[in-house]
């Protein structure tokens, strides 16, 4: 028996602190692949959201401890007789805890389905459930096959529909082992495609033996570490790359890939091929601890303006802000010059100020380097009832490559 003493368990979230903006608001959709054999003992406290013939069990989390306190999900170390239900609890707990470890002030809309892959319509259902607040959503589903190009196309199409309905988001997809026997199988598959800008694919996971054993049921332990990636994206300012070494260290006991290959045993050649294929994974840097994301790729082509998650998030925030400021003026009267029939100068100036307000705030926050919002006064608004605004944003750059020229000299004069 241990010595008598007083112990403390520090809780988090009781002060109700939230982020200053909705940029960290995230969604996480987990597919259990029949791992949860009884909803009564696992998901009863969750709300139910019916999407077609599928039920999503949903929860809104402001802090990690709420997962146990409100929804009864606890994590248990592996044992020889671990049940499928406990493995499912461990799966949920792991990804949620990783999210809040990296984004402690984030809000997480969690949805769990009992069978099958996450479908595009379920992403929209979650976004509508959250009132359009979700900025990035992580998707992870246990399964016997790898995520396919067709599934990614479906996710991108759904993202486009959400954007049209003024609820844009980034979709982060956890790849799974499937038929990939080793890292070489993934290096041969390039899933990037023009305009696939809202979708990214993660292929890294923690291969720690204990963690793997905790989720050892129905392929749950063959899924990439989506909670880790989602947490980093949530914590990043919209202009920041999650590969920023100073700000986004990732702790994994045995960093590796969904194929089962350890990072330390993977060649630089293969890492370069994976990077060229626009996957997201963790890598190491000589001289510093932890591991770090290789980059913030989307599956758009490398020459696109939206080749990186921060490009998409910055533009999403700009469009949301502009719309919020302009919406009160929709269907408002427009004063025109009686002589020309065109917009009056003071009307143009007032509208340009309204349009530019959100962009000005982003510039002050360091999320944009600059912007311009211009309205041509010669528009014939009496005939068209339409005002065209031309907006140009100057992005904040990311230092992806550094070239240092170094050598000896006989003097510095």
CSV table of C-alpha atoms in Angstrom, one decimal:
chain,number,residue,atom,x,y,z
A,1,UNK,CA,0.0,0.0,0.0
A,2,UNK,CA,1.3,3.4,-0.9
A,3,UNK,CA,2.2,6.1,1.7
A,4,UNK,CA,-0.7,8.3,2.7
A,5,UNK,CA,-0.7,11.6,0.7
A,6,UNK,CA,-2.9,14.1,-1.0
A,7,UNK,CA,-3.2,14.0,-4.7
A,8,UNK,CA,-4.5,16.6,-7.2
A,9,UNK,CA,-6.0,16.1,-10.6
A,10,UNK,CA,-6.0,19.3,-12.5
A,11,UNK,CA,-9.0,19.8,-14.7
A,12,UNK,CA,-9.2,22.0,-17.7
A,13,UNK,CA,-12.0,24.0,-19.4
A,14,UNK,CA,-13.8,25.1,-16.3
A,15,UNK,CA,-13.1,28.8,-17.0
A,16,UNK,CA,-14.9,28.6,-20.3
A,17,UNK,CA,-12.2,30.3,-22.2
A,18,UNK,CA,-12.7,30.3,-25.9
A,19,UNK,CA,-10.6,31.4,-28.9
A,20,UNK,CA,-10.8,35.0,-30.0
A,21,UNK,CA,-12.2,34.0,-33.4
A,22,UNK,CA,-13.9,31.0,-34.9
A,23,UNK,CA,-10.8,30.0,-36.9
A,24,UNK,CA,-10.1,27.0,-34.5
A,25,UNK,CA,-13.6,25.6,-34.7
A,26,UNK,CA,-13.2,22.0,-36.1
A,27,UNK,CA,-15.1,18.9,-36.9
A,28,UNK,CA,-14.0,15.3,-36.5
A,29,UNK,CA,-15.9,12.4,-38.2
A,30,UNK,CA,-14.9,8.9,-37.1
A,31,UNK,CA,-16.1,5.7,-38.8
A,32,UNK,CA,-15.9,2.7,-36.5
A,33,UNK,CA,-16.4,-0.1,-39.0
A,34,UNK,CA,-18.6,-2.1,-36.7
A,35,UNK,CA,-16.1,-1.9,-33.9
A,36,UNK,CA,-18.7,-0.6,-31.5
A,37,UNK,CA,-21.0,-3.6,-31.1
A,38,UNK,CA,-23.4,-1.9,-28.6
A,39,UNK,CA,-24.3,1.8,-28.7
A,40,UNK,CA,-26.0,1.5,-25.3
A,41,UNK,CA,-22.7,1.4,-23.4
A,42,UNK,CA,-20.7,3.8,-25.6
A,43,UNK,CA,-22.7,6.3,-27.5
A,44,UNK,CA,-25.9,6.7,-25.6
A,45,UNK,CA,-25.0,10.2,-24.1
A,46,UNK,CA,-24.4,11.5,-27.7
A,47,UNK,CA,-27.0,13.3,-29.7
A,48,UNK,CA,-28.3,11.6,-32.8
A,49,UNK,CA,-28.1,13.1,-36.3
A,50,UNK,CA,-29.8,11.1,-39.0
A,51,UNK,CA,-28.2,11.5,-42.5
A,52,UNK,CA,-30.1,9.4,-45.0
A,53,UNK,CA,-30.2,5.8,-43.6
A,54,UNK,CA,-27.1,6.5,-41.3
A,55,UNK,CA,-27.1,7.8,-37.8
A,56,UNK,CA,-24.2,10.0,-36.7
A,57,UNK,CA,-23.7,10.2,-32.9
A,58,UNK,CA,-22.6,13.8,-32.3
A,59,UNK,CA,-21.0,15.7,-29.4
A,60,UNK,CA,-19.8,19.2,-29.0
A,61,UNK,CA,-16.5,19.5,-27.0
A,62,UNK,CA,-14.9,22.6,-25.6
A,63,UNK,CA,-12.1,20.8,-23.8
A,64,UNK,CA,-10.8,17.2,-23.6
A,65,UNK,CA,-12.0,16.3,-20.1
A,66,UNK,CA,-15.5,16.8,-21.3
A,67,UNK,CA,-15.3,13.6,-23.3
A,68,UNK,CA,-15.3,11.6,-20.1
A,69,UNK,CA,-17.3,13.9,-17.8
A,70,UNK,CA,-20.2,14.4,-20.2
A,71,UNK,CA,-20.0,11.5,-22.7
A,72,UNK,CA,-18.5,8.7,-20.6
A,73,UNK,CA,-15.6,7.9,-23.1
A,74,UNK,CA,-12.5,6.8,-21.2
A,75,UNK,CA,-9.2,5.4,-22.4
A,76,UNK,CA,-7.9,2.1,-21.0
A,77,UNK,CA,-4.5,0.6,-21.5
A,78,UNK,CA,-4.4,-2.5,-23.6
A,79,UNK,CA,-4.7,-6.0,-22.2
A,80,UNK,CA,-5.0,-9.4,-23.7
A,81,UNK,CA,-8.8,-9.4,-23.3
A,82,UNK,CA,-9.5,-5.8,-24.6
A,83,UNK,CA,-13.1,-5.7,-26.0
A,84,UNK,CA,-14.1,-4.2,-29.3
A,85,UNK,CA,-16.1,-1.5,-27.4
A,86,UNK,CA,-13.1,-0.5,-25.3
A,87,UNK,CA,-10.9,-0.4,-28.4
A,88,UNK,CA,-13.5,1.9,-30.0
A,89,UNK,CA,-13.4,4.1,-26.9
A,90,UNK,CA,-9.6,4.2,-27.0
A,91,UNK,CA,-9.8,5.2,-30.7
A,92,UNK,CA,-12.2,8.1,-30.0
A,93,UNK,CA,-10.2,9.2,-27.0
A,94,UNK,CA,-6.9,9.2,-28.7
A,95,UNK,CA,-7.9,11.4,-31.6
A,96,UNK,CA,-9.9,13.8,-29.4
A,97,UNK,CA,-7.0,14.1,-26.9
A,98,UNK,CA,-4.5,14.7,-29.7
A,99,UNK,CA,-6.7,17.5,-31.0
A,100,UNK,CA,-7.0,19.3,-27.7
A,101,UNK,CA,-3.3,18.8,-26.9
A,102,UNK,CA,-2.5,20.9,-30.0
A,103,UNK,CA,-5.5,23.2,-29.9
A,104,UNK,CA,-6.5,23.7,-26.2
A,105,UNK,CA,-8.8,26.6,-27.1
A,106,UNK,CA,-10.4,25.0,-30.0
A,107,UNK,CA,-14.0,23.8,-30.3
A,108,UNK,CA,-14.6,20.3,-31.6
A,109,UNK,CA,-17.7,18.9,-33.2
A,110,UNK,CA,-17.3,15.2,-32.9
A,111,UNK,CA,-19.4,12.7,-34.9
A,112,UNK,CA,-19.1,8.9,-34.7
A,113,UNK,CA,-20.7,6.4,-37.1
A,114,UNK,CA,-20.8,2.7,-36.5
A,115,UNK,CA,-20.2,1.3,-39.9
A,116,UNK,CA,-18.6,2.3,-43.2
A,117,UNK,CA,-16.7,5.2,-44.6
A,118,UNK,CA,-17.5,8.8,-44.0
A,119,UNK,CA,-19.7,10.0,-46.8
A,120,UNK,CA,-19.6,13.5,-48.4
A,121,UNK,CA,-23.2,14.2,-47.3
A,122,UNK,CA,-22.2,13.5,-43.7
A,123,UNK,CA,-19.7,16.4,-43.8
A,124,UNK,CA,-22.4,18.8,-44.9
A,125,UNK,CA,-24.7,17.4,-42.2
A,126,UNK,CA,-22.0,18.1,-39.6
A,127,UNK,CA,-21.4,21.6,-40.9
A,128,UNK,CA,-25.1,22.4,-40.8
A,129,UNK,CA,-25.3,20.9,-37.3
A,130,UNK,CA,-22.6,23.4,-36.3
A,131,UNK,CA,-24.3,26.3,-37.9
A,132,UNK,CA,-21.7,26.6,-40.6
A,133,UNK,CA,-19.0,27.4,-38.0
A,134,UNK,CA,-16.6,24.5,-38.8
A,135,UNK,CA,-13.4,25.7,-40.5
A,136,UNK,CA,-11.6,22.4,-40.9
A,137,UNK,CA,-12.9,18.8,-40.6
A,138,UNK,CA,-10.9,15.6,-40.0
A,139,UNK,CA,-12.1,12.3,-41.4
A,140,UNK,CA,-10.9,8.9,-40.2
A,141,UNK,CA,-12.6,5.6,-40.7
A,142,UNK,CA,-11.4,2.1,-40.1
A,143,UNK,CA,-11.5,-0.1,-43.2
A,144,UNK,CA,-9.9,-2.8,-45.2
A,145,UNK,CA,-9.2,-0.7,-48.2
A,146,UNK,CA,-7.2,2.5,-48.7
A,147,UNK,CA,-9.0,5.8,-49.3
A,148,UNK,CA,-9.5,6.1,-53.1
A,149,UNK,CA,-9.3,9.0,-55.6
A,150,UNK,CA,-13.0,8.6,-56.2
A,151,UNK,CA,-13.7,9.2,-52.5
A,152,UNK,CA,-11.5,12.3,-52.5
A,153,UNK,CA,-13.3,13.7,-55.5
A,154,UNK,CA,-16.6,13.2,-53.6
A,155,UNK,CA,-15.2,15.2,-50.7
A,156,UNK,CA,-14.0,18.0,-52.9
A,157,UNK,CA,-17.4,18.2,-54.6
A,158,UNK,CA,-19.0,18.5,-51.3
A,159,UNK,CA,-16.6,21.2,-50.2
A,160,UNK,CA,-17.5,23.1,-53.3
A,161,UNK,CA,-21.2,22.9,-52.5
A,162,UNK,CA,-20.5,24.1,-48.9
A,163,UNK,CA,-18.4,27.0,-50.3
A,164,UNK,CA,-21.3,28.0,-52.6
A,165,UNK,CA,-23.6,28.0,-49.6
A,166,UNK,CA,-21.1,30.3,-47.7
A,167,UNK,CA,-19.8,27.6,-45.3
A,168,UNK,CA,-16.3,26.8,-46.7
A,169,UNK,CA,-14.0,24.4,-44.9
A,170,UNK,CA,-10.8,22.3,-45.4
A,171,UNK,CA,-11.1,18.5,-45.4
A,172,UNK,CA,-8.3,16.5,-43.8
A,173,UNK,CA,-8.4,12.8,-44.6
A,174,UNK,CA,-6.7,10.1,-42.7
A,175,UNK,CA,-5.3,7.4,-45.0
A,176,UNK,CA,-5.3,3.8,-43.8
A,177,UNK,CA,-3.2,0.8,-44.5
A,178,UNK,CA,-5.5,-1.0,-46.9
A,179,UNK,CA,-3.5,-3.1,-49.4
A,180,UNK,CA,-0.4,-0.9,-48.9
A,181,UNK,CA,2.3,-3.5,-47.9
A,182,UNK,CA,5.1,-1.0,-47.5
A,183,UNK,CA,6.0,2.7,-48.1
A,184,UNK,CA,6.9,2.0,-51.7
A,185,UNK,CA,3.2,1.3,-52.5
A,186,UNK,CA,2.2,4.8,-51.4
A,187,UNK,CA,5.1,6.5,-53.2
A,188,UNK,CA,3.6,5.1,-56.5
A,189,UNK,CA,0.2,6.7,-55.9
A,190,UNK,CA,-0.3,10.4,-56.6
A,191,UNK,CA,-3.8,11.6,-55.6
A,192,UNK,CA,-3.3,15.3,-56.4
A,193,UNK,CA,-5.6,16.8,-59.1
A,194,UNK,CA,-6.3,20.3,-60.4
A,195,UNK,CA,-8.9,22.1,-58.2
A,196,UNK,CA,-8.8,19.5,-55.4
A,197,UNK,CA,-7.9,22.4,-53.2
A,198,UNK,CA,-10.1,21.7,-50.1
A,199,UNK,CA,-8.8,18.2,-49.5
A,200,UNK,CA,-5.5,17.0,-47.9
A,201,UNK,CA,-4.4,13.4,-47.1
A,202,UNK,CA,-2.4,12.4,-44.0
A,203,UNK,CA,-0.4,9.2,-44.1
A,204,UNK,CA,1.5,9.3,-40.7
A,205,UNK,CA,0.6,7.6,-37.5
A,206,UNK,CA,2.2,6.7,-34.2
A,207,UNK,CA,3.3,3.1,-34.3
A,208,UNK,CA,4.0,2.9,-30.6
A,209,UNK,CA,3.2,-0.7,-29.6
A,210,UNK,CA,1.0,0.2,-26.6
A,211,UNK,CA,-1.0,2.7,-28.6
A,212,UNK,CA,-1.5,0.1,-31.3
A,213,UNK,CA,-2.6,-2.5,-28.9
A,214,UNK,CA,-5.2,-0.2,-27.3
A,215,UNK,CA,-6.9,0.2,-30.7
A,216,UNK,CA,-6.4,-3.4,-31.9
A,217,UNK,CA,-9.9,-4.0,-33.2
A,218,UNK,CA,-11.5,-3.8,-36.7
A,219,UNK,CA,-8.5,-2.0,-38.3
A,220,UNK,CA,-8.8,0.9,-35.8
A,221,UNK,CA,-5.0,0.9,-35.4
A,222,UNK,CA,-4.3,1.2,-39.1
A,223,UNK,CA,-5.6,4.8,-39.5
A,224,UNK,CA,-3.4,8.0,-39.7
A,225,UNK,CA,-3.2,10.3,-36.7
A,226,UNK,CA,-5.9,12.7,-37.8
A,227,UNK,CA,-6.5,14.3,-34.3
A,228,UNK,CA,-2.9,15.5,-34.3
A,229,UNK,CA,-3.1,17.1,-37.8
A,230,UNK,CA,-6.5,18.6,-37.1
A,231,UNK,CA,-5.3,20.1,-33.8
A,232,UNK,CA,-2.4,21.7,-35.4
A,233,UNK,CA,-4.5,23.2,-38.2
A,234,UNK,CA,-7.0,24.4,-35.7
A,235,UNK,CA,-4.3,26.1,-33.6
A,236,UNK,CA,-2.6,27.8,-36.6
A,237,UNK,CA,-3.5,31.3,-37.7
A,238,UNK,CA,-5.0,31.0,-41.1
A,239,UNK,CA,-1.8,32.2,-42.8
A,240,UNK,CA,0.5,29.8,-40.9
A,241,UNK,CA,1.9,26.6,-42.2
A,242,UNK,CA,1.6,23.6,-39.9
A,243,UNK,CA,5.1,22.7,-40.8
A,244,UNK,CA,6.5,25.7,-38.9
A,245,UNK,CA,9.2,24.1,-36.8
A,246,UNK,CA,9.1,26.6,-34.0
A,247,UNK,CA,5.4,26.5,-33.4
A,248,UNK,CA,4.1,23.0,-34.3
A,249,UNK,CA,6.3,20.2,-32.8
A,250,UNK,CA,4.6,16.8,-32.8
A,251,UNK,CA,5.2,14.2,-30.1
A,252,UNK,CA,5.1,10.6,-31.3
A,253,UNK,CA,6.8,7.7,-29.5
A,254,UNK,CA,7.2,5.7,-32.7
A,255,UNK,CA,6.5,8.0,-35.7
A,256,UNK,CA,5.8,6.2,-38.9
A,257,UNK,CA,3.3,5.5,-41.7
A,258,UNK,CA,0.0,3.7,-42.1
A,259,UNK,CA,1.9,1.0,-44.0
A,260,UNK,CA,3.7,0.1,-40.7
A,261,UNK,CA,7.0,1.6,-41.8
A,262,UNK,CA,8.9,3.6,-39.2
A,263,UNK,CA,10.0,7.0,-40.1
A,264,UNK,CA,13.6,6.3,-39.0
A,265,UNK,CA,13.7,3.4,-41.4
A,266,UNK,CA,12.3,5.3,-44.4
A,267,UNK,CA,14.8,6.6,-47.0
A,268,UNK,CA,15.1,10.2,-47.9
A,269,UNK,CA,14.3,9.2,-51.5
A,270,UNK,CA,11.0,7.9,-50.4
A,271,UNK,CA,10.2,10.9,-48.2
A,272,UNK,CA,10.9,13.2,-51.2
A,273,UNK,CA,8.6,11.1,-53.4
A,274,UNK,CA,5.8,11.2,-50.8
A,275,UNK,CA,6.3,15.0,-50.5
A,276,UNK,CA,6.2,15.3,-54.3
A,277,UNK,CA,2.9,13.3,-54.3
A,278,UNK,CA,1.6,16.1,-51.9
A,279,UNK,CA,0.9,13.8,-48.9
A,280,UNK,CA,1.1,15.2,-45.4
A,281,UNK,CA,3.3,13.2,-43.0
A,282,UNK,CA,5.7,13.8,-40.1
A,283,UNK,CA,9.5,14.1,-40.5
A,284,UNK,CA,12.4,14.7,-38.3
A,285,UNK,CA,15.0,17.5,-38.3
A,286,UNK,CA,18.5,16.9,-37.3
A,287,UNK,CA,19.4,18.8,-34.1
A,288,UNK,CA,15.9,19.2,-32.7
A,289,UNK,CA,13.6,17.0,-30.8
A,290,UNK,CA,10.1,15.8,-31.7
A,291,UNK,CA,8.9,15.4,-35.3
A,292,UNK,CA,7.2,17.9,-37.6
A,293,UNK,CA,4.9,17.9,-40.5
A,294,UNK,CA,6.6,17.9,-43.9
A,295,UNK,CA,4.3,20.6,-45.3
A,296,UNK,CA,0.7,21.8,-45.5
A,297,UNK,CA,-0.2,20.3,-48.9
A,298,UNK,CA,-3.6,20.3,-50.3
A,299,UNK,CA,-4.3,17.8,-53.2
A,300,UNK,CA,-4.4,20.7,-55.7
A,301,UNK,CA,-1.5,20.9,-58.2
A,302,UNK,CA,1.7,22.5,-56.9
A,303,UNK,CA,1.3,25.5,-59.2
A,304,UNK,CA,-2.1,26.4,-57.8
A,305,UNK,CA,-2.8,29.5,-55.7
A,306,UNK,CA,-4.4,27.0,-53.3
A,307,UNK,CA,-1.7,24.4,-53.1
A,308,UNK,CA,-1.4,24.7,-49.3
A,309,UNK,CA,-3.9,24.6,-46.5
A,310,UNK,CA,-3.0,28.1,-45.3
A,311,UNK,CA,-3.9,29.5,-48.8
A,312,UNK,CA,-7.3,28.0,-48.6
A,313,UNK,CA,-8.0,29.0,-45.0
A,314,UNK,CA,-6.9,32.6,-45.6
A,315,UNK,CA,-9.2,33.0,-48.6
A,316,UNK,CA,-12.0,31.2,-46.7
A,317,UNK,CA,-11.7,33.7,-43.8
A,318,UNK,CA,-11.6,36.7,-46.2
A,319,UNK,CA,-14.8,35.6,-48.0
A,320,UNK,CA,-16.6,34.9,-44.8
A,321,UNK,CA,-15.6,38.3,-43.4
A,322,UNK,CA,-16.5,40.2,-46.5
A,323,UNK,CA,-19.9,38.5,-46.8
A,324,UNK,CA,-20.7,39.2,-43.1
A,325,UNK,CA,-20.0,42.9,-43.5
A,326,UNK,CA,-21.8,43.2,-46.9
A,327,UNK,CA,-24.9,41.2,-46.1
A,328,UNK,CA,-26.7,44.0,-44.3
A,329,UNK,CA,-26.5,46.1,-47.5
A,330,UNK,CA,-28.0,43.4,-49.8
A,331,UNK,CA,-31.0,44.9,-51.6
A,332,UNK,CA,-30.2,48.4,-50.1
A,333,UNK,CA,-30.8,51.5,-52.3
A,334,UNK,CA,-27.9,52.8,-54.4
A,335,UNK,CA,-27.5,56.5,-54.9
A,336,UNK,CA,-26.4,57.3,-58.5
A,337,UNK,CA,-25.3,60.5,-60.2
A,338,UNK,CA,-28.3,62.1,-61.8
A,339,UNK,CA,-26.3,63.2,-64.8
A,340,UNK,CA,-24.4,60.0,-65.6
A,341,UNK,CA,-26.6,57.4,-64.1
A,342,UNK,CA,-23.5,55.8,-62.6
A,343,UNK,CA,-22.6,55.3,-58.9
A,344,UNK,CA,-21.9,58.5,-56.9
A,345,UNK,CA,-18.4,58.9,-55.6
A,346,UNK,CA,-19.5,58.8,-51.9
A,347,UNK,CA,-21.5,55.6,-52.5
A,348,UNK,CA,-18.4,54.0,-54.0
A,349,UNK,CA,-16.2,55.1,-51.1
A,350,UNK,CA,-18.7,53.9,-48.5
A,351,UNK,CA,-19.0,50.4,-50.2
A,352,UNK,CA,-15.3,50.0,-50.6
A,353,UNK,CA,-14.9,50.7,-46.9
A,354,UNK,CA,-17.5,48.1,-45.9
A,355,UNK,CA,-15.9,45.5,-48.2
A,356,UNK,CA,-12.4,46.2,-47.0
A,357,UNK,CA,-13.2,46.2,-43.3
A,358,UNK,CA,-12.7,42.4,-42.8
A,359,UNK,CA,-9.5,42.5,-44.9
A,360,UNK,CA,-8.1,45.4,-42.9
A,361,UNK,CA,-8.6,43.4,-39.7
A,362,UNK,CA,-6.8,40.4,-41.3
A,363,UNK,CA,-3.9,42.7,-42.4
A,364,UNK,CA,-3.6,44.0,-38.8
A,365,UNK,CA,-3.6,40.5,-37.5
A,366,UNK,CA,-0.7,39.6,-39.9
A,367,UNK,CA,-2.9,37.2,-41.9
A,368,UNK,CA,-2.6,39.3,-45.1
A,369,UNK,CA,0.3,41.3,-46.3
A,370,UNK,CA,-2.0,43.8,-47.9
A,371,UNK,CA,-5.2,44.1,-50.0
A,372,UNK,CA,-7.2,46.4,-52.3
A,373,UNK,CA,-10.9,46.6,-52.8
A,374,UNK,CA,-12.0,48.6,-55.8
A,375,UNK,CA,-15.4,49.4,-57.3
A,376,UNK,CA,-15.6,50.9,-60.8
A,377,UNK,CA,-18.0,53.9,-60.5
A,378,UNK,CA,-19.0,53.6,-64.2
A,379,UNK,CA,-21.1,50.5,-63.6
A,380,UNK,CA,-24.6,50.8,-64.9
A,381,UNK,CA,-26.3,49.7,-61.7
A,382,UNK,CA,-29.7,51.1,-62.8
A,383,UNK,CA,-29.9,48.5,-65.6
A,384,UNK,CA,-28.2,45.5,-63.8
A,385,UNK,CA,-28.8,46.1,-60.1
A,386,UNK,CA,-25.4,44.6,-59.7
A,387,UNK,CA,-22.2,46.0,-58.2
A,388,UNK,CA,-18.9,44.4,-59.1
A,389,UNK,CA,-16.1,44.6,-56.6
A,390,UNK,CA,-12.5,43.7,-57.5
A,391,UNK,CA,-10.5,42.5,-54.5
A,392,UNK,CA,-6.8,41.7,-54.6
A,393,UNK,CA,-5.1,40.1,-51.6
A,394,UNK,CA,-1.4,39.9,-51.0
A,395,UNK,CA,-0.7,36.7,-49.1
A,396,UNK,CA,1.8,36.2,-46.3
A,397,UNK,CA,4.7,34.1,-47.5
A,398,UNK,CA,6.0,30.9,-46.0
A,399,UNK,CA,9.8,30.2,-45.8
A,400,UNK,CA,9.9,26.7,-47.3
A,401,UNK,CA,13.5,26.7,-48.5
A,402,UNK,CA,16.5,28.5,-47.2
A,403,UNK,CA,19.8,28.9,-49.2
A,404,UNK,CA,22.8,29.9,-47.2
A,405,UNK,CA,26.0,30.8,-49.0
A,406,UNK,CA,29.0,30.2,-46.7
A,407,UNK,CA,32.7,30.0,-47.1
A,408,UNK,CA,36.1,31.2,-45.8
A,409,UNK,CA,37.7,34.5,-46.7
A,410,UNK,CA,41.1,36.2,-45.9
A,411,UNK,CA,39.4,39.3,-44.6
A,412,UNK,CA,36.0,41.0,-44.2
A,413,UNK,CA,37.1,44.3,-45.8
